[in-house]
């Protein structure tokens, strides 16, 4: 029988991490996607099942935390069974269980954590509590090798950050949002443009279709700052809409979408490229749900080509919340035998830097 780390005892399980083709069951329930994956050796995805709640939350114009938690409860067992079936493995084949510990909605996180703890205990395998943003960053490792030091541009619904990864699994945040994250700004502007939730893809499409552009301000903040602020940009869009209506004119939504998107792209890519040069990184990583944005991907690709800087961008399916990315990040802990006690708690404000590997 495999040796399990008992809660609070810190049992040495270093011998387990020597198995290169180990099987991990990974669970992600931080927000409104219920996802379970089976990952082999930290790199090979055998299954990655994602159940989205978008249609449920669309009628409310955003994620309702209590409803999200209930939906996770309803679907988690089915999704786990489907992940095993698609991977062609049985529970007894699993060597470890990983789960998103935070950040995220506390009720949603708890559903995944309870399921992961139950499986780890029943299967007598170690548990790995995993950071959600580390998952987004290391989704890139599922498609290629990461060169260190690297810089990650994280753009998602709740996070906009520049993360310096000086060594494998060692994170230092050098820039972060001071108010709305990029995804939040997109959703708020999309509502002003009469698009349904989630609005980001609609704004991206409209921006590409636009013939004109309403030039909007760029929030660069202090000259040496790598932080972000998008609340003023959102207010500028609303002000343009109100100005047009006060004149009796119909707002040009496509031109506004293009102006908004161009302002966001200029700021996030400009700061990312400046940070990459300052810290002398060997590679830039784009990650998070907004990494699926066509305009952002195209602009960053062109800038990195011009700067001769290698760029990794996951495919769309690995940009949004999914369990395979949690498995990729948890592999960092597995290979160092940094397992998590069964008394682990959900951490809605989990620090990425604190989650960094020890060795």
CSV table of C-alpha atoms in Angstrom, one decimal:
chain,number,residue,atom,x,y,z
A,1,UNK,CA,0.0,0.0,0.0
A,2,UNK,CA,1.3,3.5,-0.9
A,3,UNK,CA,2.4,5.6,2.0
A,4,UNK,CA,0.2,8.6,2.6
A,5,UNK,CA,1.2,11.8,4.3
A,6,UNK,CA,-0.9,12.0,7.4
A,7,UNK,CA,-2.4,15.4,8.4
A,8,UNK,CA,0.1,17.5,10.3
A,9,UNK,CA,2.9,14.9,10.5
A,10,UNK,CA,5.0,15.8,7.5
A,11,UNK,CA,5.8,12.2,6.6
A,12,UNK,CA,8.8,11.9,4.3
A,13,UNK,CA,7.5,10.6,0.9
A,14,UNK,CA,10.5,11.6,-1.2
A,15,UNK,CA,10.8,8.2,-2.7
A,16,UNK,CA,7.5,8.6,-4.5
A,17,UNK,CA,8.7,11.5,-6.6
A,18,UNK,CA,11.2,9.4,-8.5
A,19,UNK,CA,8.5,7.8,-10.6
A,20,UNK,CA,8.6,9.7,-13.9
A,21,UNK,CA,5.4,8.4,-15.5
A,22,UNK,CA,3.3,8.9,-12.4
A,23,UNK,CA,-0.5,9.6,-12.8
A,24,UNK,CA,-2.0,12.6,-11.2
A,25,UNK,CA,-5.7,13.4,-10.8
A,26,UNK,CA,-6.1,17.2,-10.8
A,27,UNK,CA,-9.2,19.1,-9.7
A,28,UNK,CA,-10.1,22.8,-10.4
A,29,UNK,CA,-13.2,24.5,-8.9
A,30,UNK,CA,-12.0,28.0,-8.2
A,31,UNK,CA,-14.8,29.9,-9.9
A,32,UNK,CA,-17.4,28.8,-12.4
A,33,UNK,CA,-15.8,25.8,-14.2
A,34,UNK,CA,-15.8,22.3,-12.7
A,35,UNK,CA,-12.8,20.6,-14.2
A,36,UNK,CA,-11.0,17.3,-13.6
A,37,UNK,CA,-7.9,16.0,-15.5
A,38,UNK,CA,-5.7,13.0,-15.5
A,39,UNK,CA,-2.1,14.0,-16.2
A,40,UNK,CA,0.8,11.6,-16.8
A,41,UNK,CA,4.3,12.7,-15.7
A,42,UNK,CA,3.3,16.3,-15.3
A,43,UNK,CA,3.2,16.9,-19.0
A,44,UNK,CA,0.9,14.4,-20.9
A,45,UNK,CA,-2.8,15.2,-20.7
A,46,UNK,CA,-4.8,11.9,-20.7
A,47,UNK,CA,-8.1,13.7,-20.0
A,48,UNK,CA,-9.1,17.2,-19.2
A,49,UNK,CA,-12.9,17.5,-18.6
A,50,UNK,CA,-14.3,21.0,-18.2
A,51,UNK,CA,-18.0,21.7,-17.3
A,52,UNK,CA,-18.7,25.4,-17.7
A,53,UNK,CA,-21.5,27.3,-15.9
A,54,UNK,CA,-21.6,30.3,-18.3
A,55,UNK,CA,-25.2,29.7,-19.4
A,56,UNK,CA,-26.3,29.6,-15.7
A,57,UNK,CA,-24.6,32.9,-14.8
A,58,UNK,CA,-25.3,34.7,-18.0
A,59,UNK,CA,-28.8,35.7,-16.8
A,60,UNK,CA,-27.2,37.5,-13.8
A,61,UNK,CA,-24.5,39.3,-15.9
A,62,UNK,CA,-21.7,37.6,-13.9
A,63,UNK,CA,-20.8,34.8,-11.5
A,64,UNK,CA,-23.0,34.4,-8.5
A,65,UNK,CA,-20.8,32.7,-5.9
A,66,UNK,CA,-23.5,30.6,-4.1
A,67,UNK,CA,-24.9,29.3,-7.4
A,68,UNK,CA,-21.4,28.5,-8.6
A,69,UNK,CA,-20.7,26.4,-5.4
A,70,UNK,CA,-24.0,24.5,-5.8
A,71,UNK,CA,-23.3,23.7,-9.4
A,72,UNK,CA,-19.9,22.3,-8.5
A,73,UNK,CA,-21.5,20.1,-5.9
A,74,UNK,CA,-24.0,18.8,-8.5
A,75,UNK,CA,-21.3,18.0,-11.1
A,76,UNK,CA,-18.0,17.2,-9.4
A,77,UNK,CA,-18.6,13.4,-9.0
A,78,UNK,CA,-19.8,13.0,-12.6
A,79,UNK,CA,-16.8,15.0,-13.9
A,80,UNK,CA,-14.4,12.9,-11.9
A,81,UNK,CA,-15.9,9.7,-13.3
A,82,UNK,CA,-15.7,11.1,-16.9
A,83,UNK,CA,-12.1,12.1,-16.4
A,84,UNK,CA,-11.2,8.5,-15.4
A,85,UNK,CA,-13.2,7.0,-18.3
A,86,UNK,CA,-11.6,9.3,-21.0
A,87,UNK,CA,-8.1,8.7,-19.6
A,88,UNK,CA,-8.6,4.9,-19.6
A,89,UNK,CA,-7.4,4.5,-16.1
A,90,UNK,CA,-9.0,3.5,-12.8
A,91,UNK,CA,-8.8,5.2,-9.4
A,92,UNK,CA,-6.3,2.6,-8.2
A,93,UNK,CA,-3.8,3.7,-10.9
A,94,UNK,CA,-3.6,7.3,-9.4
A,95,UNK,CA,-0.3,8.2,-7.6
A,96,UNK,CA,-1.3,11.6,-6.3
A,97,UNK,CA,-4.3,14.1,-6.2
A,98,UNK,CA,-3.9,17.8,-6.8
A,99,UNK,CA,-6.5,20.5,-6.3
A,100,UNK,CA,-6.8,24.3,-6.5
A,101,UNK,CA,-6.3,25.6,-3.0
A,102,UNK,CA,-6.7,29.3,-4.0
A,103,UNK,CA,-7.2,32.0,-4.9
A,104,UNK,CA,-10.9,31.9,-5.8
A,105,UNK,CA,-14.4,31.8,-4.4
A,106,UNK,CA,-14.2,30.2,-1.0
A,107,UNK,CA,-17.4,28.1,-1.5
A,108,UNK,CA,-16.3,26.9,-4.9
A,109,UNK,CA,-12.8,26.0,-3.7
A,110,UNK,CA,-14.2,24.0,-0.8
A,111,UNK,CA,-16.1,21.7,-3.2
A,112,UNK,CA,-12.9,20.7,-5.0
A,113,UNK,CA,-10.9,20.5,-1.8
A,114,UNK,CA,-13.3,18.1,-0.1
A,115,UNK,CA,-13.4,15.9,-3.2
A,116,UNK,CA,-9.6,15.9,-3.4
A,117,UNK,CA,-9.1,15.1,0.2
A,118,UNK,CA,-11.6,12.3,0.1
A,119,UNK,CA,-9.9,10.7,-2.9
A,120,UNK,CA,-6.4,11.1,-1.5
A,121,UNK,CA,-7.5,9.5,1.8
A,122,UNK,CA,-9.5,6.7,0.1
A,123,UNK,CA,-6.7,5.9,-2.4
A,124,UNK,CA,-3.9,6.4,0.2
A,125,UNK,CA,-1.9,8.8,-2.0
A,126,UNK,CA,-0.5,12.2,-1.3
A,127,UNK,CA,-2.4,15.5,-1.7
A,128,UNK,CA,-1.0,18.6,-3.4
A,129,UNK,CA,-2.7,21.9,-2.8
A,130,UNK,CA,-2.0,24.1,-5.8
A,131,UNK,CA,-2.1,27.8,-6.6
A,132,UNK,CA,-4.5,28.8,-9.3
A,133,UNK,CA,-2.3,31.4,-11.0
A,134,UNK,CA,0.7,29.0,-10.9
A,135,UNK,CA,-1.6,26.7,-12.9
A,136,UNK,CA,-2.2,29.4,-15.5
A,137,UNK,CA,1.5,30.0,-15.7
A,138,UNK,CA,2.6,26.4,-16.0
A,139,UNK,CA,-0.1,25.6,-18.5
A,140,UNK,CA,2.6,26.8,-20.9
A,141,UNK,CA,4.7,23.8,-19.8
A,142,UNK,CA,2.1,21.5,-21.3
A,143,UNK,CA,3.0,22.8,-24.8
A,144,UNK,CA,6.8,23.5,-24.5
A,145,UNK,CA,9.8,23.9,-22.2
A,146,UNK,CA,10.0,27.0,-20.1
A,147,UNK,CA,13.4,28.9,-20.2
A,148,UNK,CA,14.5,30.6,-16.9
A,149,UNK,CA,14.5,33.3,-16.0
A,150,UNK,CA,11.0,33.8,-17.5
A,151,UNK,CA,8.4,36.5,-17.2
A,152,UNK,CA,4.7,35.7,-17.1
A,153,UNK,CA,2.0,38.1,-18.2
A,154,UNK,CA,-1.1,36.9,-16.4
A,155,UNK,CA,-4.4,38.3,-17.8
A,156,UNK,CA,-7.6,36.8,-16.5
A,157,UNK,CA,-11.0,37.7,-15.1
A,158,UNK,CA,-9.7,38.5,-11.6
A,159,UNK,CA,-5.9,38.9,-12.1
A,160,UNK,CA,-3.6,41.1,-14.1
A,161,UNK,CA,0.0,40.5,-13.0
A,162,UNK,CA,3.6,40.4,-14.2
A,163,UNK,CA,5.3,37.5,-12.5
A,164,UNK,CA,9.1,37.0,-12.6
A,165,UNK,CA,10.1,33.3,-12.5
A,166,UNK,CA,13.8,33.4,-11.8
A,167,UNK,CA,14.0,29.6,-11.2
A,168,UNK,CA,11.6,26.8,-11.7
A,169,UNK,CA,8.7,27.3,-9.4
A,170,UNK,CA,10.1,30.5,-7.8
A,171,UNK,CA,7.6,33.4,-8.3
A,172,UNK,CA,8.1,37.1,-7.7
A,173,UNK,CA,5.3,39.5,-8.6
A,174,UNK,CA,6.7,42.7,-10.1
A,175,UNK,CA,3.5,44.3,-11.2
A,176,UNK,CA,-0.2,43.8,-10.4
A,177,UNK,CA,-3.6,45.5,-10.9
A,178,UNK,CA,-4.6,48.2,-8.5
A,179,UNK,CA,-8.3,48.0,-9.3
A,180,UNK,CA,-10.1,46.1,-12.1
A,181,UNK,CA,-8.3,43.2,-13.7
A,182,UNK,CA,-8.3,43.1,-17.5
A,183,UNK,CA,-11.1,40.5,-17.6
A,184,UNK,CA,-13.3,42.6,-15.3
A,185,UNK,CA,-12.7,45.7,-17.4
A,186,UNK,CA,-13.7,43.8,-20.5
A,187,UNK,CA,-16.9,42.5,-18.9
A,188,UNK,CA,-17.9,45.9,-17.6
A,189,UNK,CA,-17.3,47.6,-21.0
A,190,UNK,CA,-19.1,44.8,-22.7
A,191,UNK,CA,-22.2,45.5,-20.6
A,192,UNK,CA,-22.0,49.2,-21.6
A,193,UNK,CA,-21.9,48.0,-25.2
A,194,UNK,CA,-24.9,45.8,-24.6
A,195,UNK,CA,-23.1,42.5,-24.9
A,196,UNK,CA,-24.0,39.5,-22.7
A,197,UNK,CA,-21.7,37.9,-20.2
A,198,UNK,CA,-18.9,36.9,-20.7
A,199,UNK,CA,-18.3,40.0,-22.8
A,200,UNK,CA,-14.6,39.7,-23.6
A,201,UNK,CA,-14.9,37.7,-26.8
A,202,UNK,CA,-17.6,40.0,-28.1
A,203,UNK,CA,-15.5,43.1,-27.5
A,204,UNK,CA,-12.5,41.4,-29.2
A,205,UNK,CA,-14.6,40.5,-32.3
A,206,UNK,CA,-16.1,43.9,-32.6
A,207,UNK,CA,-12.7,45.6,-32.2
A,208,UNK,CA,-11.4,43.6,-35.2
A,209,UNK,CA,-14.5,44.5,-37.3
A,210,UNK,CA,-14.2,48.2,-36.6
A,211,UNK,CA,-13.3,50.6,-39.3
A,212,UNK,CA,-12.7,53.5,-36.9
A,213,UNK,CA,-11.2,53.9,-33.5
A,214,UNK,CA,-12.2,56.2,-30.6
A,215,UNK,CA,-8.8,57.0,-29.1
A,216,UNK,CA,-8.9,56.4,-25.3
A,217,UNK,CA,-6.4,57.2,-22.5
A,218,UNK,CA,-3.5,54.9,-21.6
A,219,UNK,CA,-3.0,54.5,-17.8
A,220,UNK,CA,0.8,54.1,-17.5
A,221,UNK,CA,0.8,55.2,-13.8
A,222,UNK,CA,4.3,56.1,-12.4
A,223,UNK,CA,7.1,56.0,-15.0
A,224,UNK,CA,8.9,53.1,-13.3
A,225,UNK,CA,5.7,51.2,-12.3
A,226,UNK,CA,4.7,47.8,-13.6
A,227,UNK,CA,1.3,48.0,-11.9
A,228,UNK,CA,-1.9,48.2,-13.9
A,229,UNK,CA,-5.1,50.3,-13.5
A,230,UNK,CA,-8.1,49.9,-15.8
A,231,UNK,CA,-11.0,51.6,-13.9
A,232,UNK,CA,-10.3,54.9,-15.5
A,233,UNK,CA,-10.4,53.3,-19.0
A,234,UNK,CA,-13.8,51.8,-18.2
A,235,UNK,CA,-15.0,55.2,-17.1
A,236,UNK,CA,-13.7,56.8,-20.3
A,237,UNK,CA,-15.8,54.4,-22.4
A,238,UNK,CA,-18.9,55.2,-20.4
A,239,UNK,CA,-18.1,59.0,-20.8
A,240,UNK,CA,-17.9,58.6,-24.6
A,241,UNK,CA,-21.2,56.8,-24.7
A,242,UNK,CA,-22.9,59.5,-22.6
A,243,UNK,CA,-21.3,62.3,-24.6
A,244,UNK,CA,-22.7,60.9,-27.9
A,245,UNK,CA,-26.2,60.4,-26.5
A,246,UNK,CA,-26.2,64.0,-25.0
A,247,UNK,CA,-25.5,65.2,-28.6
A,248,UNK,CA,-28.4,63.1,-29.9
A,249,UNK,CA,-26.0,60.8,-31.7
A,250,UNK,CA,-25.8,57.0,-31.7
A,251,UNK,CA,-22.5,55.8,-30.1
A,252,UNK,CA,-20.2,54.0,-32.4
A,253,UNK,CA,-19.8,50.8,-30.3
A,254,UNK,CA,-17.3,49.2,-32.7
A,255,UNK,CA,-15.0,52.2,-32.7
A,256,UNK,CA,-15.3,52.3,-28.9
A,257,UNK,CA,-14.5,48.6,-28.7
A,258,UNK,CA,-11.4,49.0,-30.8
A,259,UNK,CA,-10.2,52.0,-28.8
A,260,UNK,CA,-10.8,50.2,-25.5
A,261,UNK,CA,-9.0,47.1,-26.7
A,262,UNK,CA,-6.1,49.0,-28.2
A,263,UNK,CA,-5.6,50.9,-24.9
A,264,UNK,CA,-5.5,47.7,-22.9
A,265,UNK,CA,-3.1,46.0,-25.3
A,266,UNK,CA,-0.8,48.9,-25.5
A,267,UNK,CA,-0.4,49.1,-21.7
A,268,UNK,CA,-0.1,45.4,-20.8
A,269,UNK,CA,2.2,44.6,-23.7
A,270,UNK,CA,4.3,47.8,-23.2
A,271,UNK,CA,4.8,47.0,-19.5
A,272,UNK,CA,5.5,43.3,-20.2
A,273,UNK,CA,8.2,44.1,-22.8
A,274,UNK,CA,9.8,46.7,-20.6
A,275,UNK,CA,9.9,44.3,-17.7
A,276,UNK,CA,11.3,41.6,-19.9
A,277,UNK,CA,14.2,43.8,-20.9
A,278,UNK,CA,14.9,45.1,-17.4
A,279,UNK,CA,15.0,41.7,-15.8
A,280,UNK,CA,16.8,40.1,-18.7
A,281,UNK,CA,14.4,37.1,-19.1
A,282,UNK,CA,14.9,34.4,-21.7
A,283,UNK,CA,11.2,33.9,-22.4
A,284,UNK,CA,7.8,35.5,-22.1
A,285,UNK,CA,4.7,33.5,-21.1
A,286,UNK,CA,1.2,34.7,-21.8
A,287,UNK,CA,-1.4,33.1,-19.6
A,288,UNK,CA,-4.9,33.4,-18.2
A,289,UNK,CA,-8.4,33.5,-19.7
A,290,UNK,CA,-7.8,36.8,-21.5
A,291,UNK,CA,-4.7,35.2,-23.2
A,292,UNK,CA,-7.3,33.8,-25.7
A,293,UNK,CA,-7.9,37.4,-26.9
A,294,UNK,CA,-6.9,37.6,-30.6
A,295,UNK,CA,-5.7,41.1,-30.5
A,296,UNK,CA,-3.5,40.6,-27.5
A,297,UNK,CA,-2.0,37.4,-28.9
A,298,UNK,CA,-1.2,39.0,-32.3
A,299,UNK,CA,0.4,42.1,-30.8
A,300,UNK,CA,2.5,40.3,-28.2
A,301,UNK,CA,3.7,37.8,-30.9
A,302,UNK,CA,4.8,40.6,-33.1
A,303,UNK,CA,6.6,42.5,-30.3
A,304,UNK,CA,8.4,39.4,-29.2
A,305,UNK,CA,9.5,38.5,-32.7
A,306,UNK,CA,10.8,42.0,-33.1
A,307,UNK,CA,12.7,41.8,-29.8
A,308,UNK,CA,13.9,38.2,-30.6
A,309,UNK,CA,12.3,37.0,-27.3
A,310,UNK,CA,10.8,33.5,-27.2
A,311,UNK,CA,7.1,33.6,-26.4
A,312,UNK,CA,4.8,30.8,-25.2
A,313,UNK,CA,1.0,31.0,-25.4
A,314,UNK,CA,-1.2,28.0,-24.5
A,315,UNK,CA,-4.0,27.0,-26.9
A,316,UNK,CA,-7.4,28.5,-26.0
A,317,UNK,CA,-8.5,25.3,-24.2
A,318,UNK,CA,-5.6,25.7,-21.7
A,319,UNK,CA,-6.1,29.5,-21.3
A,320,UNK,CA,-9.4,29.3,-19.5
A,321,UNK,CA,-9.7,27.6,-16.1
A,322,UNK,CA,-9.0,23.9,-16.4
A,323,UNK,CA,-7.6,21.1,-14.3
A,324,UNK,CA,-4.7,20.1,-16.6
A,325,UNK,CA,-3.0,23.4,-15.8
A,326,UNK,CA,-3.4,22.6,-12.0
A,327,UNK,CA,-1.7,19.2,-12.7
A,328,UNK,CA,1.2,21.0,-14.5
A,329,UNK,CA,1.8,23.3,-11.6
A,330,UNK,CA,1.4,20.5,-9.0
A,331,UNK,CA,4.1,18.6,-10.8
A,332,UNK,CA,6.6,21.2,-9.3
A,333,UNK,CA,5.6,20.1,-5.8
A,334,UNK,CA,5.4,16.4,-6.7
A,335,UNK,CA,9.0,16.2,-8.0
A,336,UNK,CA,10.2,17.8,-4.7
A,337,UNK,CA,7.9,15.7,-2.4
A,338,UNK,CA,6.3,18.9,-1.2
A,339,UNK,CA,2.9,17.4,-0.3
A,340,UNK,CA,0.0,19.0,1.5
A,341,UNK,CA,-1.5,18.0,4.8
A,342,UNK,CA,-5.1,16.7,4.9
A,343,UNK,CA,-6.0,19.6,7.2
A,344,UNK,CA,-5.5,22.0,4.2
A,345,UNK,CA,-8.0,24.9,4.1
A,346,UNK,CA,-9.3,26.9,1.1
A,347,UNK,CA,-7.3,30.1,0.7
A,348,UNK,CA,-9.3,32.7,-1.3
A,349,UNK,CA,-6.4,35.2,-1.1
A,350,UNK,CA,-3.6,32.6,-1.5
A,351,UNK,CA,-0.2,34.2,-2.1
A,352,UNK,CA,1.6,33.0,-5.3
A,353,UNK,CA,5.0,33.9,-3.9
A,354,UNK,CA,4.3,32.0,-0.7
A,355,UNK,CA,3.4,28.9,-2.8
A,356,UNK,CA,6.8,28.9,-4.5
A,357,UNK,CA,8.7,25.6,-4.2
A,358,UNK,CA,11.2,25.3,-1.5
A,359,UNK,CA,14.1,23.7,-3.3
